JSON list of C-alpha atoms in Angstrom, two decimals:
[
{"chain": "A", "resi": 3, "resn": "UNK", "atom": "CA", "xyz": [-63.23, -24.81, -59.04]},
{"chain": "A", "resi": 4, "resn": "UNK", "atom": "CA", "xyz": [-59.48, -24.78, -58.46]},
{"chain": "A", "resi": 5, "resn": "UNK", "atom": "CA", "xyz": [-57.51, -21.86, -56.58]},
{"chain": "A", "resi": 6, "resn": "UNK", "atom": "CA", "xyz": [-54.10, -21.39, -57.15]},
{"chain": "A", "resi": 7, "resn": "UNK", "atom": "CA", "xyz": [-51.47, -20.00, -55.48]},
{"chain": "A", "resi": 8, "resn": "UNK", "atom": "CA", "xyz": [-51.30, -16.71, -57.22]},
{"chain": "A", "resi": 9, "resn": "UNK", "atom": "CA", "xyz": [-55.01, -16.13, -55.93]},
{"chain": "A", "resi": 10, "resn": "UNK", "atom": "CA", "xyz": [-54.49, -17.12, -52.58]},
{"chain": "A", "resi": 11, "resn": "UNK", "atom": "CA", "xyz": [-51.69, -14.35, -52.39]},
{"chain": "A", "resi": 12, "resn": "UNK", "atom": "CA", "xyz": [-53.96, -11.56, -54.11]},
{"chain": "A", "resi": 13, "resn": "UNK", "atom": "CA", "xyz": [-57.31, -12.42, -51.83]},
{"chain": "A", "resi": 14, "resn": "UNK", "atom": "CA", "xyz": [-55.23, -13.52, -48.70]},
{"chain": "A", "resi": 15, "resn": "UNK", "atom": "CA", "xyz": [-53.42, -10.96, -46.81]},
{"chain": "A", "resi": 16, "resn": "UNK", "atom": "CA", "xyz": [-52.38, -14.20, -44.96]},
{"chain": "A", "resi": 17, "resn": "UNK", "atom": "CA", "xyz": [-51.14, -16.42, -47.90]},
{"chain": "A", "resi": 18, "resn": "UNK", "atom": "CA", "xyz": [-47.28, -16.87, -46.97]},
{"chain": "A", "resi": 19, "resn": "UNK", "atom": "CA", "xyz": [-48.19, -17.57, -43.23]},
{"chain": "A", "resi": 20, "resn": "UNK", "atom": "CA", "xyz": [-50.90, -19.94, -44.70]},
{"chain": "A", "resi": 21, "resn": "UNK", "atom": "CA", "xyz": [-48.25, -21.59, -47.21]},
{"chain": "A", "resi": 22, "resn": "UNK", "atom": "CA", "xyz": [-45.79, -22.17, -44.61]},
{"chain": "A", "resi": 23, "resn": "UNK", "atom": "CA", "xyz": [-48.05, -24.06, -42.39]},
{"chain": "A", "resi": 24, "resn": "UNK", "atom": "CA", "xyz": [-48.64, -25.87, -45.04]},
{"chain": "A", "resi": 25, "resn": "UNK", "atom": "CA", "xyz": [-45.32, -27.06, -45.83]},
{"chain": "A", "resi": 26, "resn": "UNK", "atom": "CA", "xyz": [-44.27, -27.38, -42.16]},
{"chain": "A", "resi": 27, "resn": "UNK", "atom": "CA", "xyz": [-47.50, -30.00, -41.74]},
{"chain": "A", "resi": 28, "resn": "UNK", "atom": "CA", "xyz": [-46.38, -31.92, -44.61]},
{"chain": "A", "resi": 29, "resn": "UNK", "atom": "CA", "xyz": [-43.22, -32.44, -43.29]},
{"chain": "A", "resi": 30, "resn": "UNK", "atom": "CA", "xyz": [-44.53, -33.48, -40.09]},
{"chain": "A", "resi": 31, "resn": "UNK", "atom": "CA", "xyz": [-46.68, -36.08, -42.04]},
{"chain": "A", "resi": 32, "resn": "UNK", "atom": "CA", "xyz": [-44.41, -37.20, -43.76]},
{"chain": "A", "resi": 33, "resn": "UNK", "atom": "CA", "xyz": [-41.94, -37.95, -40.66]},
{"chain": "A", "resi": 34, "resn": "UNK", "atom": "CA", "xyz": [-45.00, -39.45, -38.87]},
{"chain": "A", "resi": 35, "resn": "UNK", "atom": "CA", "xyz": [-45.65, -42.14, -42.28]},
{"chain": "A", "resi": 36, "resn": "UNK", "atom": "CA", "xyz": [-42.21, -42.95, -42.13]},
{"chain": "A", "resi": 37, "resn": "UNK", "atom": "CA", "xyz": [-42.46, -44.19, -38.96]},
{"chain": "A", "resi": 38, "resn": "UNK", "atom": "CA", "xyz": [-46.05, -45.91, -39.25]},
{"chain": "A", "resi": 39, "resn": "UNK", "atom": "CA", "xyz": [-45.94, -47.02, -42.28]},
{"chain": "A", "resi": 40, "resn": "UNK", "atom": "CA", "xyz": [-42.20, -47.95, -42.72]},
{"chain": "A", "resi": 41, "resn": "UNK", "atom": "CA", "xyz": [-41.16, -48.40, -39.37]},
{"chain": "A", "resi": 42, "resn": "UNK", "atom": "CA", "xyz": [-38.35, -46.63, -39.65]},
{"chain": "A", "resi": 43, "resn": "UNK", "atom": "CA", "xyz": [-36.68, -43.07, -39.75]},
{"chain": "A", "resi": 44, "resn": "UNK", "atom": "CA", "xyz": [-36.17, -41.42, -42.94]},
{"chain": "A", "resi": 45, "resn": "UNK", "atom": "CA", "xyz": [-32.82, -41.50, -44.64]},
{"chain": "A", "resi": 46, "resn": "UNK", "atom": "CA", "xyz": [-32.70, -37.57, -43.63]},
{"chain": "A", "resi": 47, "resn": "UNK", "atom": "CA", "xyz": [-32.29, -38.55, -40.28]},
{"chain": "A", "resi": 48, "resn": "UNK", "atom": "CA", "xyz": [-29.05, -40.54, -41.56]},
{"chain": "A", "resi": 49, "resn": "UNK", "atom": "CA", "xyz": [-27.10, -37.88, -42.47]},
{"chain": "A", "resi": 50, "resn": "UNK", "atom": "CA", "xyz": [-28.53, -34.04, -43.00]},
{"chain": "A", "resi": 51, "resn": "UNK", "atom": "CA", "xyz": [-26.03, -32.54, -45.29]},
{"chain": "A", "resi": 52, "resn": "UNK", "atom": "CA", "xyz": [-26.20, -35.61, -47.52]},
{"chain": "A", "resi": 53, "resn": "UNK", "atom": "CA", "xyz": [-30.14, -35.72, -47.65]},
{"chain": "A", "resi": 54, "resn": "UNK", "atom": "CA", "xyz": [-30.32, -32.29, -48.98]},
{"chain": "A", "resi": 55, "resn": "UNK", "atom": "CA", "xyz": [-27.72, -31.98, -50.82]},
{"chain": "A", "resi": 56, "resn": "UNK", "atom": "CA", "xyz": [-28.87, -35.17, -53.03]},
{"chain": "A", "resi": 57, "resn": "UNK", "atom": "CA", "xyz": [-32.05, -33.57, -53.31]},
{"chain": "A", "resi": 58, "resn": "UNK", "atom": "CA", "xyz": [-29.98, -30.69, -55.08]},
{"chain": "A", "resi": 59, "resn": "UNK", "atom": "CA", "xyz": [-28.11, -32.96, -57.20]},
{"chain": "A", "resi": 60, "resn": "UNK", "atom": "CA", "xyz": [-31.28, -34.86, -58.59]},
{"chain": "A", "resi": 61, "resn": "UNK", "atom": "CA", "xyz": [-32.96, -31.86, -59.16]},
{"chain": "A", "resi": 62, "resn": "UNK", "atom": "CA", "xyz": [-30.76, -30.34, -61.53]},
{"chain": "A", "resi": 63, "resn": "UNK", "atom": "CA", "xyz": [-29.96, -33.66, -63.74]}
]
């Protein structure tokens, strides 16, 4: 059975706090496989401004 978000919000008086601890754990992940798995830091790291604002730019094309 899938559960999407729209039910999570309508059953969950806890849904946004829920989503952004999702999102924030994700992020951490992903930081952590960068450095296990690429031994690395991400690009982000590089330069901030430039990392989000070419998420922005391949987004919209």
């Amino acid at each position: 059975m899938s559960y999407n978000a729209t039910q999570l919000h309508l059953s969950n008086p806890n849904a946004n706090a829920i989503a952004l601890a999702v999102h924030v754990f994700s992020w951490i992940m992903q930081f952590i496989g960068h450095g296990v798995a690429e031994k690395r830091a991400p690009k982000l790291f590089d330069n901030l401004f430039q990392g989000l604002s070419d998420q922005w730019a391949n987004g919209s094309r």
